[in-house]
Short mmCIF file of C-alpha atoms and ligand atoms in Angstrom, two decimals:
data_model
loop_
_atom_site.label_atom_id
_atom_site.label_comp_id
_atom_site.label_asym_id
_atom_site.label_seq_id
_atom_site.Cartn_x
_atom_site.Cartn_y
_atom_site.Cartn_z
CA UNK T 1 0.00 0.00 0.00
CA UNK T 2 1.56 3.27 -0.87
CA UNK T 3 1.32 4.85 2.27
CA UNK T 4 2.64 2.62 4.58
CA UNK T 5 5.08 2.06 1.89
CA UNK T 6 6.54 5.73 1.65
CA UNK T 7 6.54 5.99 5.60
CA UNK T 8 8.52 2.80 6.16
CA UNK T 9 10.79 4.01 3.35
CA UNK T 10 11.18 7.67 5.28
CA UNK T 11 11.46 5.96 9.12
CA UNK T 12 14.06 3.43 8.36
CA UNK T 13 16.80 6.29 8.01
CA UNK T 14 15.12 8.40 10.81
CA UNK T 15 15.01 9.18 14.67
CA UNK T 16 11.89 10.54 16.40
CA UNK T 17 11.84 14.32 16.88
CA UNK T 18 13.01 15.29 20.19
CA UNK T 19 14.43 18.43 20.94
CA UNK T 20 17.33 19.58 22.91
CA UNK T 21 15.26 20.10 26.11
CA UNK T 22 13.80 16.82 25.62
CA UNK T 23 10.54 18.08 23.91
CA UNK T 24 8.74 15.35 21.83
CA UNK T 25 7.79 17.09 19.13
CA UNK T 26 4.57 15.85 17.48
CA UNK T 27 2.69 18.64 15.50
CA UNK T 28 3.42 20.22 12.59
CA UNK T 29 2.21 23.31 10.90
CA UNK T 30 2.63 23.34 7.58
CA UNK T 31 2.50 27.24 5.73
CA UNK T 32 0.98 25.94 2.31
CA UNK T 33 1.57 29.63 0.78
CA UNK T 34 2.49 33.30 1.93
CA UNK T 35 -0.34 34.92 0.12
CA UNK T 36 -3.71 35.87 1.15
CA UNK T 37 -7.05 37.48 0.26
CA UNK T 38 -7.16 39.85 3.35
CA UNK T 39 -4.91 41.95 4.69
CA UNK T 40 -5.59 41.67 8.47
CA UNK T 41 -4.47 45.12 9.84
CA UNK T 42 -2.03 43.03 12.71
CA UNK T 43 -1.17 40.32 10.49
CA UNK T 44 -0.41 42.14 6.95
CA UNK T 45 0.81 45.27 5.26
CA UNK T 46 -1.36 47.17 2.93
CA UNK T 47 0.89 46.71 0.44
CA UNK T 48 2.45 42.93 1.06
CA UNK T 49 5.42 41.96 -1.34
CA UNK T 50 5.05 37.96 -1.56
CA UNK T 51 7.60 35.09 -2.36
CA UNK T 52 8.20 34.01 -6.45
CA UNK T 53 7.12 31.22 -7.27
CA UNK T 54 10.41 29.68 -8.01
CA UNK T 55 10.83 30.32 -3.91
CA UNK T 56 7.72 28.42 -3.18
CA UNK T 57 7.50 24.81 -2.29
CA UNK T 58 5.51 22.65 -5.00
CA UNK T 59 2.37 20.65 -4.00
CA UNK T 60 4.62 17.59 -4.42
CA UNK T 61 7.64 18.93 -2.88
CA UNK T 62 5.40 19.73 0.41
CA UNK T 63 3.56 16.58 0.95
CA UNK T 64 7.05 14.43 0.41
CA UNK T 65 8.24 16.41 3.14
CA UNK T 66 4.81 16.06 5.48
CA UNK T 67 5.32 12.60 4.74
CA UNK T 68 9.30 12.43 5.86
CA UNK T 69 8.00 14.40 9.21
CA UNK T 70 5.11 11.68 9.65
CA UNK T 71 7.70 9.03 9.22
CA UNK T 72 9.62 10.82 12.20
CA UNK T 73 7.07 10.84 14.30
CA UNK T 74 4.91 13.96 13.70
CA UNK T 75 1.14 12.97 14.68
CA UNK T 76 -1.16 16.02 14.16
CA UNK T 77 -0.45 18.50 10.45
CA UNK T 78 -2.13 21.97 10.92
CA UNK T 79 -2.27 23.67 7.09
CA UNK T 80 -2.22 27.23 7.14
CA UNK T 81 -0.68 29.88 5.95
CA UNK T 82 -1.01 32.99 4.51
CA UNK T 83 -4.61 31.53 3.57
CA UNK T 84 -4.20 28.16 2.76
CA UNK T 85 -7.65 27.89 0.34
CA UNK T 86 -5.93 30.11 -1.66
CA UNK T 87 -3.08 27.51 -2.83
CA UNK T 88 -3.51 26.25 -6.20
CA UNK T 89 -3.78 22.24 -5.51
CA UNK T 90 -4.59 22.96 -1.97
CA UNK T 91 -6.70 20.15 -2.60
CA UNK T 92 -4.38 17.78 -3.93
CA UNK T 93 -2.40 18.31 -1.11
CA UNK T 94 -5.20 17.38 1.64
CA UNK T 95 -6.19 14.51 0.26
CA UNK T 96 -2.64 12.99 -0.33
CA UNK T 97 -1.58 14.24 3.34
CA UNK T 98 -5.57 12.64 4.56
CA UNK T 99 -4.47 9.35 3.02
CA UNK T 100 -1.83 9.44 5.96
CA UNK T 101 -4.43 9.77 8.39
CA UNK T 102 -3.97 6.06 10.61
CA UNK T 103 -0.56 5.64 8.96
CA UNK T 104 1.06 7.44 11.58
CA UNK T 105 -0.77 10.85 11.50
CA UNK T 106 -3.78 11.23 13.89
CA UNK T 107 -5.15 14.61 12.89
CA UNK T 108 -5.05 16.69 9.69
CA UNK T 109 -6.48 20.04 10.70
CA UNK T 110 -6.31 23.85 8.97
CA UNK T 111 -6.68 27.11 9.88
CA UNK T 112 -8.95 29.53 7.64
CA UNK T 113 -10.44 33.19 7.25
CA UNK T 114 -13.04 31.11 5.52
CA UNK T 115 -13.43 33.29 2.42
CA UNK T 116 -13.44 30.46 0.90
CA UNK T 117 -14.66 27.59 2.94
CA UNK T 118 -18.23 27.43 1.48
CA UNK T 119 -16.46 26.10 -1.87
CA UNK T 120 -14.14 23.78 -0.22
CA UNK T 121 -15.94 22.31 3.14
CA UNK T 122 -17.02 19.03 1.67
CA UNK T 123 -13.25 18.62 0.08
CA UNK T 124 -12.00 19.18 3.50
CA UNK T 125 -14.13 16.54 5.22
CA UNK T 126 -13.52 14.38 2.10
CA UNK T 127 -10.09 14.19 2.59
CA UNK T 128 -10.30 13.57 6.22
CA UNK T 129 -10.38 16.94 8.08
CA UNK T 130 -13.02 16.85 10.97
CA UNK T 131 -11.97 19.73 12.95
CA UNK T 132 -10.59 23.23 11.51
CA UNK T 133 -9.81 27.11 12.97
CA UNK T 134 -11.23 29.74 12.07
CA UNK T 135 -10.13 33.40 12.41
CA UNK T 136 -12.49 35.71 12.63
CA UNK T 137 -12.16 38.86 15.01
CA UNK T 138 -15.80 40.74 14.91
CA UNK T 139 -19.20 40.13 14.29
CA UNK T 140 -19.44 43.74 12.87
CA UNK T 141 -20.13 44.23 8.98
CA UNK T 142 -18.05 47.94 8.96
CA UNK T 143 -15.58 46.84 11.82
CA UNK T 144 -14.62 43.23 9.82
CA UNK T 145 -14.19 45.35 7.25
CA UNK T 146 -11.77 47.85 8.54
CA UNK T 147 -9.75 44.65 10.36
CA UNK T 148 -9.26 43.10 7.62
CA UNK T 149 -9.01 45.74 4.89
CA UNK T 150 -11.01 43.91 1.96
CA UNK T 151 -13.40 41.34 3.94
CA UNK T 152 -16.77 40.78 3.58
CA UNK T 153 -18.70 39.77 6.76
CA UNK T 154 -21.06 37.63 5.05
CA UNK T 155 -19.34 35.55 3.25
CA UNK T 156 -16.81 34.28 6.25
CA UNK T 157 -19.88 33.43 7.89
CA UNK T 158 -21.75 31.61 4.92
CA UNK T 159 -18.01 29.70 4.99
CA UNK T 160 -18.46 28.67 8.38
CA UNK T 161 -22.35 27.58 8.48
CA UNK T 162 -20.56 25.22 5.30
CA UNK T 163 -18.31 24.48 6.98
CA UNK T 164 -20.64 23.06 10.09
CA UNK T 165 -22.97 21.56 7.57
CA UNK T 166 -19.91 19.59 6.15
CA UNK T 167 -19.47 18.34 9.74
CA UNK T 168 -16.66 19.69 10.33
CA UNK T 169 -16.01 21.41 13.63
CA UNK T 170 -15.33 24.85 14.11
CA UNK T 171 -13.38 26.76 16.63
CA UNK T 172 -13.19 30.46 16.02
CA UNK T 173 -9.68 32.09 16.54
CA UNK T 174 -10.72 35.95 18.06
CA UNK T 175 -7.62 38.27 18.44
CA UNK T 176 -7.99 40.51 21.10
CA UNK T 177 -7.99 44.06 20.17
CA UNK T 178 -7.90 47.33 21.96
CA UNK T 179 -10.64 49.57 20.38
CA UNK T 180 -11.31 47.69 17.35
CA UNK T 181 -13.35 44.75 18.37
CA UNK T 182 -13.21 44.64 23.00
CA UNK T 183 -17.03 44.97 22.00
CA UNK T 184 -17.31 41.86 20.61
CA UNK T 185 -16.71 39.53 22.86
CA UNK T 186 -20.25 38.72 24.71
CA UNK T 187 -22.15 38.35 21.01
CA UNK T 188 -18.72 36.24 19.29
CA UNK T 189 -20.11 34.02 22.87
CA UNK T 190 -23.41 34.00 21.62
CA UNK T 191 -22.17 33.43 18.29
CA UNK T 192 -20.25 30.38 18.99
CA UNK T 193 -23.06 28.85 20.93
CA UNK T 194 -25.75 28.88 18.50
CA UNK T 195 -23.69 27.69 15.95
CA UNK T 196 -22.12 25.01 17.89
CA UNK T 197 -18.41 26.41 17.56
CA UNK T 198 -15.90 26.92 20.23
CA UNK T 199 -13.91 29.99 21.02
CA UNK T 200 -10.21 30.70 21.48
CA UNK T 201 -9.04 34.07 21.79
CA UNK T 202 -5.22 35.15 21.29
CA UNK T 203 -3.03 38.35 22.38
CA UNK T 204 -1.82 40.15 19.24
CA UNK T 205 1.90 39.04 18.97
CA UNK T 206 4.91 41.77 17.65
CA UNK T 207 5.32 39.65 14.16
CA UNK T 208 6.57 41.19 11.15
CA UNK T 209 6.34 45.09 10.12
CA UNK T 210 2.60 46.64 9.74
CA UNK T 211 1.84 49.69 9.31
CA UNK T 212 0.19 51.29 12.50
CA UNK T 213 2.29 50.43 16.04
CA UNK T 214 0.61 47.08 16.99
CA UNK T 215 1.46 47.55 20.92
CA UNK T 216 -1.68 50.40 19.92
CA UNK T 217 -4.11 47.53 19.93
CA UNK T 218 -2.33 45.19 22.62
CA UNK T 219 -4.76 44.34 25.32
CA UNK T 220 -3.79 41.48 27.74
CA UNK T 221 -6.68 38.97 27.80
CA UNK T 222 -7.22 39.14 31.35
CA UNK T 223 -8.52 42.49 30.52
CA UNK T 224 -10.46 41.76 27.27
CA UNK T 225 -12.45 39.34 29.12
CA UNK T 226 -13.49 41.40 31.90
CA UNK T 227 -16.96 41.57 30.23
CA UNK T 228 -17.53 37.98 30.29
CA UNK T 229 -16.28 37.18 33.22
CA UNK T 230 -19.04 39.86 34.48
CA UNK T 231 -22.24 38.35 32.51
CA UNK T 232 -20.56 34.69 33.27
CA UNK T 233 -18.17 32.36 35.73
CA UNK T 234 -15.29 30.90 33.82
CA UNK T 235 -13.61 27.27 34.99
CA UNK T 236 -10.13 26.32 34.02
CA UNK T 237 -11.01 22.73 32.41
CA UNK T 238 -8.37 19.92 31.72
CA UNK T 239 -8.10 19.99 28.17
CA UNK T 240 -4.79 19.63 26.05
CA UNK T 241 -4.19 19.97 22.60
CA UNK T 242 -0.53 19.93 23.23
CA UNK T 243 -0.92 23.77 21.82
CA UNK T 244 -0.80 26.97 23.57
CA UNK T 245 -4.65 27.55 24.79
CA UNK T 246 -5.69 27.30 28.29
CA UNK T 247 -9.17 25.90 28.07
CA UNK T 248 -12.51 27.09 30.14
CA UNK T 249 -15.92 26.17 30.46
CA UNK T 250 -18.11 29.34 30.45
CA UNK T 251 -21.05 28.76 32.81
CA UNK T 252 -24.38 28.92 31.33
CA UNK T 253 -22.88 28.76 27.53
CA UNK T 254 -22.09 25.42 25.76
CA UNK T 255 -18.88 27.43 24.39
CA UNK T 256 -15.45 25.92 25.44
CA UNK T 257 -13.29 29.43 25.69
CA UNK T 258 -9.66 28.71 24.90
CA UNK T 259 -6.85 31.76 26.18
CA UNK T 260 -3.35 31.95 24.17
CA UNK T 261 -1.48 34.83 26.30
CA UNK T 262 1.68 34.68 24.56
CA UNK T 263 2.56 38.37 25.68
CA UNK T 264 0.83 38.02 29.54
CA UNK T 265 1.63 34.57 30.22
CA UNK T 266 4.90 32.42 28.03
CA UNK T 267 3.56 28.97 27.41
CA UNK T 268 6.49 27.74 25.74
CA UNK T 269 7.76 25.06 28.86
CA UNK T 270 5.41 22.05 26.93
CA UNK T 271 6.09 23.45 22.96
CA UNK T 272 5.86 20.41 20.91
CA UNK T 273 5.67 22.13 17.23
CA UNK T 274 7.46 22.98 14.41
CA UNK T 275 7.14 25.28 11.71
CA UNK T 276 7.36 24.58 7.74
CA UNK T 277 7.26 27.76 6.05
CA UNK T 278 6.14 27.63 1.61
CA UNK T 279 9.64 27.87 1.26
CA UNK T 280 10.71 24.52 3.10
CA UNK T 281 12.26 26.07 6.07
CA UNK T 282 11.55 24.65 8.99
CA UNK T 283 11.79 27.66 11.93
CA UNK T 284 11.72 25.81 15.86
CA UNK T 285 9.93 29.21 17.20
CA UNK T 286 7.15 31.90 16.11
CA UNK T 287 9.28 34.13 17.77
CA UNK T 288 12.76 33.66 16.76
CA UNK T 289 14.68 33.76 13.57
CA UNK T 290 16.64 30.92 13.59
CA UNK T 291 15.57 28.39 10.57
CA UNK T 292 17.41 25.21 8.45
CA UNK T 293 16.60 25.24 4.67
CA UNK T 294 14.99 21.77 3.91
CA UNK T 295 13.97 23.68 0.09
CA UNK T 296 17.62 23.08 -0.81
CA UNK T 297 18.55 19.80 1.00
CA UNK T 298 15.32 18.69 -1.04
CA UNK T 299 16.10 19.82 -4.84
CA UNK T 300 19.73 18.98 -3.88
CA UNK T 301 19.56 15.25 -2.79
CA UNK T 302 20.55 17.07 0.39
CA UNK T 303 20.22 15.35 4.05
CA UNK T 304 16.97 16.15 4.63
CA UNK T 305 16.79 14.22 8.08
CA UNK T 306 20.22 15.48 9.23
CA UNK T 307 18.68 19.00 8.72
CA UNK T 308 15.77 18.44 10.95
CA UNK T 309 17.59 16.67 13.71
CA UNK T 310 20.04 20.17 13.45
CA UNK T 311 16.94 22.00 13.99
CA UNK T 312 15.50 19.78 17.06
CA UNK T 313 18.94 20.41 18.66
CA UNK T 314 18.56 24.15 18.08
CA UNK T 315 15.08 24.78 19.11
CA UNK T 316 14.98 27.66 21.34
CA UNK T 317 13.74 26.80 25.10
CA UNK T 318 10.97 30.05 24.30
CA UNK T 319 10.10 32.99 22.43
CA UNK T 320 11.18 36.44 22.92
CA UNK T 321 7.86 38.53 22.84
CA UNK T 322 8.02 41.94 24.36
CA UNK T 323 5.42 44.38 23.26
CA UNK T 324 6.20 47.02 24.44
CA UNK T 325 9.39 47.65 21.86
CA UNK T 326 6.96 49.82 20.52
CA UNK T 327 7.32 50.13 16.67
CA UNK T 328 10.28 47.20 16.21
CA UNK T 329 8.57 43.92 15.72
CA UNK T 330 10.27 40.69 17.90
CA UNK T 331 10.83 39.13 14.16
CA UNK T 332 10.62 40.83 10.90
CA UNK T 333 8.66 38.15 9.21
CA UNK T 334 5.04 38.30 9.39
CA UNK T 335 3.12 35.42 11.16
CA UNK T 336 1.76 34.85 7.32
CA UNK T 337 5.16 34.04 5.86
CA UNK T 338 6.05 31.59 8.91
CA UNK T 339 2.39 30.54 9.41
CA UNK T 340 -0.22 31.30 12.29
N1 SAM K 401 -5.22 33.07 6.98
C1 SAM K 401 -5.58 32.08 7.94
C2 SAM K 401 -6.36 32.70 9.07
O1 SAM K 401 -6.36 33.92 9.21
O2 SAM K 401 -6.96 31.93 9.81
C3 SAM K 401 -4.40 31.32 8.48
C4 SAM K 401 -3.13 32.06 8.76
S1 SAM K 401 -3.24 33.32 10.00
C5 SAM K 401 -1.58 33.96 9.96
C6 SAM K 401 -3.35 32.33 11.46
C7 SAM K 401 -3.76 33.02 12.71
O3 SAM K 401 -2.78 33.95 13.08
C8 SAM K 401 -5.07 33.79 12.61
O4 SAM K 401 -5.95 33.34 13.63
C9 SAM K 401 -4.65 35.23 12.87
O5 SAM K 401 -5.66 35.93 13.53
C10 SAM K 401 -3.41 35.05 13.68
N2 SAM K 401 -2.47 36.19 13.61
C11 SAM K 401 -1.91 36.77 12.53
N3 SAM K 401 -1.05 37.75 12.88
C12 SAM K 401 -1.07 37.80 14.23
C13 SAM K 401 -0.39 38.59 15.21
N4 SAM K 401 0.46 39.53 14.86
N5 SAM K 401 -0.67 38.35 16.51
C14 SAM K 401 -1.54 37.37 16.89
N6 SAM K 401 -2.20 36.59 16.01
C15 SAM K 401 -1.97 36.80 14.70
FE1 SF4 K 402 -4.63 36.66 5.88
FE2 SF4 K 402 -4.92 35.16 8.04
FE3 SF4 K 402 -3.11 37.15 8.00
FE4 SF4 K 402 -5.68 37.77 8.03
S1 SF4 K 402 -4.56 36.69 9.63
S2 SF4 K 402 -4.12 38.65 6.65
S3 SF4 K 402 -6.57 36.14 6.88
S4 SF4 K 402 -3.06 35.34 6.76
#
């Protein structure tokens, strides 16, 4: 079977992936492309210059290397991006990367701004998906809008009722921001629970150069969800996705609410992720520039595993967030070009 035949192939000449502070690292998050149809005000500039193609990773070239990190012991691929249903044979690619799904891989998920999902929600659960992200920061036609520069309110959420009628499961990704959405929070609740979606909401992180000073939007999520925690009690559950979130039930609301404080509270002690970027390198941190080039090692006959093991031994122990450089970002590239 050609599966199990390419993993066996890949995990003869490889180790599992264990860092050099003894983190197992299982989950992968694959950037399938740099480019996007918004232009998220904290994520994007106005005016974004993106990667040739002769830089970017092929379909091919991407799922031999999901496959060689599936081999090593990777269990859960995130797809994302940039927007990742905006990557010509994005298709091609989930299927062939489903098809691992119990060959080694537990979980294929992806993470969205659902522009597109309504076209491609039975694709997803087709080729496996049965849980995916998606970002979306306001329930405000004029105020989505002026977040994301180009949106249209009404189709993300035509994306996402697809997306539920597909079966998939939703959780919406909410970045917290001062004076553009700290409104929102109490009907995104609402939201959630009558469209049986769960909620996770994230402190905007100092990633790549945007036009306006981002720390002008920071608000600590202890803060943002001062109105909630007013209209509701919140209860620290024990959930673990092995990723950043702290989870909550919110009494009286079906919702779970998941908290990613990178700024207010470092998670990075249980990190068990890598990065691929669309140009097959493979960065150990969101927050730190440090990266091996697999792109090369690939077209080259290179050595591919030796690569990734340098990586493992390199991954940093945590990030290096600090908001409050004011207009100097921690990295210069943007969380689209490494992927959210
Ligand atoms: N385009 C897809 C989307 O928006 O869901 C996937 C990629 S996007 C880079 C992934 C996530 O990163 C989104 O939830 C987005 O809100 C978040 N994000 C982007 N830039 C960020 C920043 N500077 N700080 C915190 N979150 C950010
Ligand atoms: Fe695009 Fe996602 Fe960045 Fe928004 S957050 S600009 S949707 S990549």
């Amino acid at each position: 079977m050609r599966v199990a035949a390419t993993l066996s192939q890949y995990a003869a000449s490889s180790a599992p992936l264990i860092d050099g502070h003894g983190r197992q690292i299982s989950y992968l998050r694959l950037s399938v492309t740099d480019r996007c149809d918004l232009r998220c005000r904290y994520c994007m500039a106005e005016d974004m210059t993106f990667l040739p193609k002769s830089a970017v990773l092929s379909i091919e070239e991407m799922a031999e290397l999901a496959e060689r990190f599936v081999a090593r012991g990777i269990r859960r691929v995130r797809l994302t991006g940039g927007e990742p249903l905006v990557r010509r044979g994005i298709d091609t690619l989930a299927m062939r990367l489903g098809a691992m799904i119990g060959h080694g891989l537990d979980e294929l998920t992806l993470t969205t701004n659902a522009m597109r999902l309504a076209e491609y929600a039975s694709m997803l659960a087709e080729a496996g998906v049965r849980r995916i992200n998606v970002s979306l920061d306001t329930l405000d036609s004029a105020a989505f809008r002026h977040i994301t520069r180009v949106g249209d309110l009404e189709v993300a959420l035509r994306g996402i009722t697809a997306a539920r009628a597909a079966g998939l499961a939703v959780k919406i990704n909410m970045v917290a921001l001062a004076g553009l959405n700290e409104d929102q929070l109490l009907p995104m609740l609402a939201y959630c629970a009558a469209n049986g979606c769960d909620l996770t909401l994230i402190e905007t992180m100092p990633l790549g150069e945007v036009e306006a000073d981002r720390s002008d939007h920071y608000i600590p999520l202890h803060h943002f969800i001062a109105p909630l925690r007013h209209a509701h009690a919140i209860h620290p559950i024990d959930q673990r996705t092995g990723g950043p979130a702290r989870y909550f039930a919110v009494e009286g609301s079906s919702v779970t609410l998941g908290l990613i404080t990178p700024l207010s509270d470092n998670f990075c002690a249980t990190c068990n992720r890598i990065r691929l970027t669309v140009e097959g390198r493979v960065y150990m941190c969101l927050g730190q520039d440090d990266h091996v080039d697999l792109r090369s090692a690939l077209r080259d006959g290179g050595d591919v595993d030796g690569l990734i093991d340098a990586a493992l031994a390199g991954k940093p122990r945590a990030h290096d967030f600090h908001i409050e450089r004011k207009s100097t970002p921690a990295v210069a590239r943007h969380m689209s070009a490494t992927g959210g």
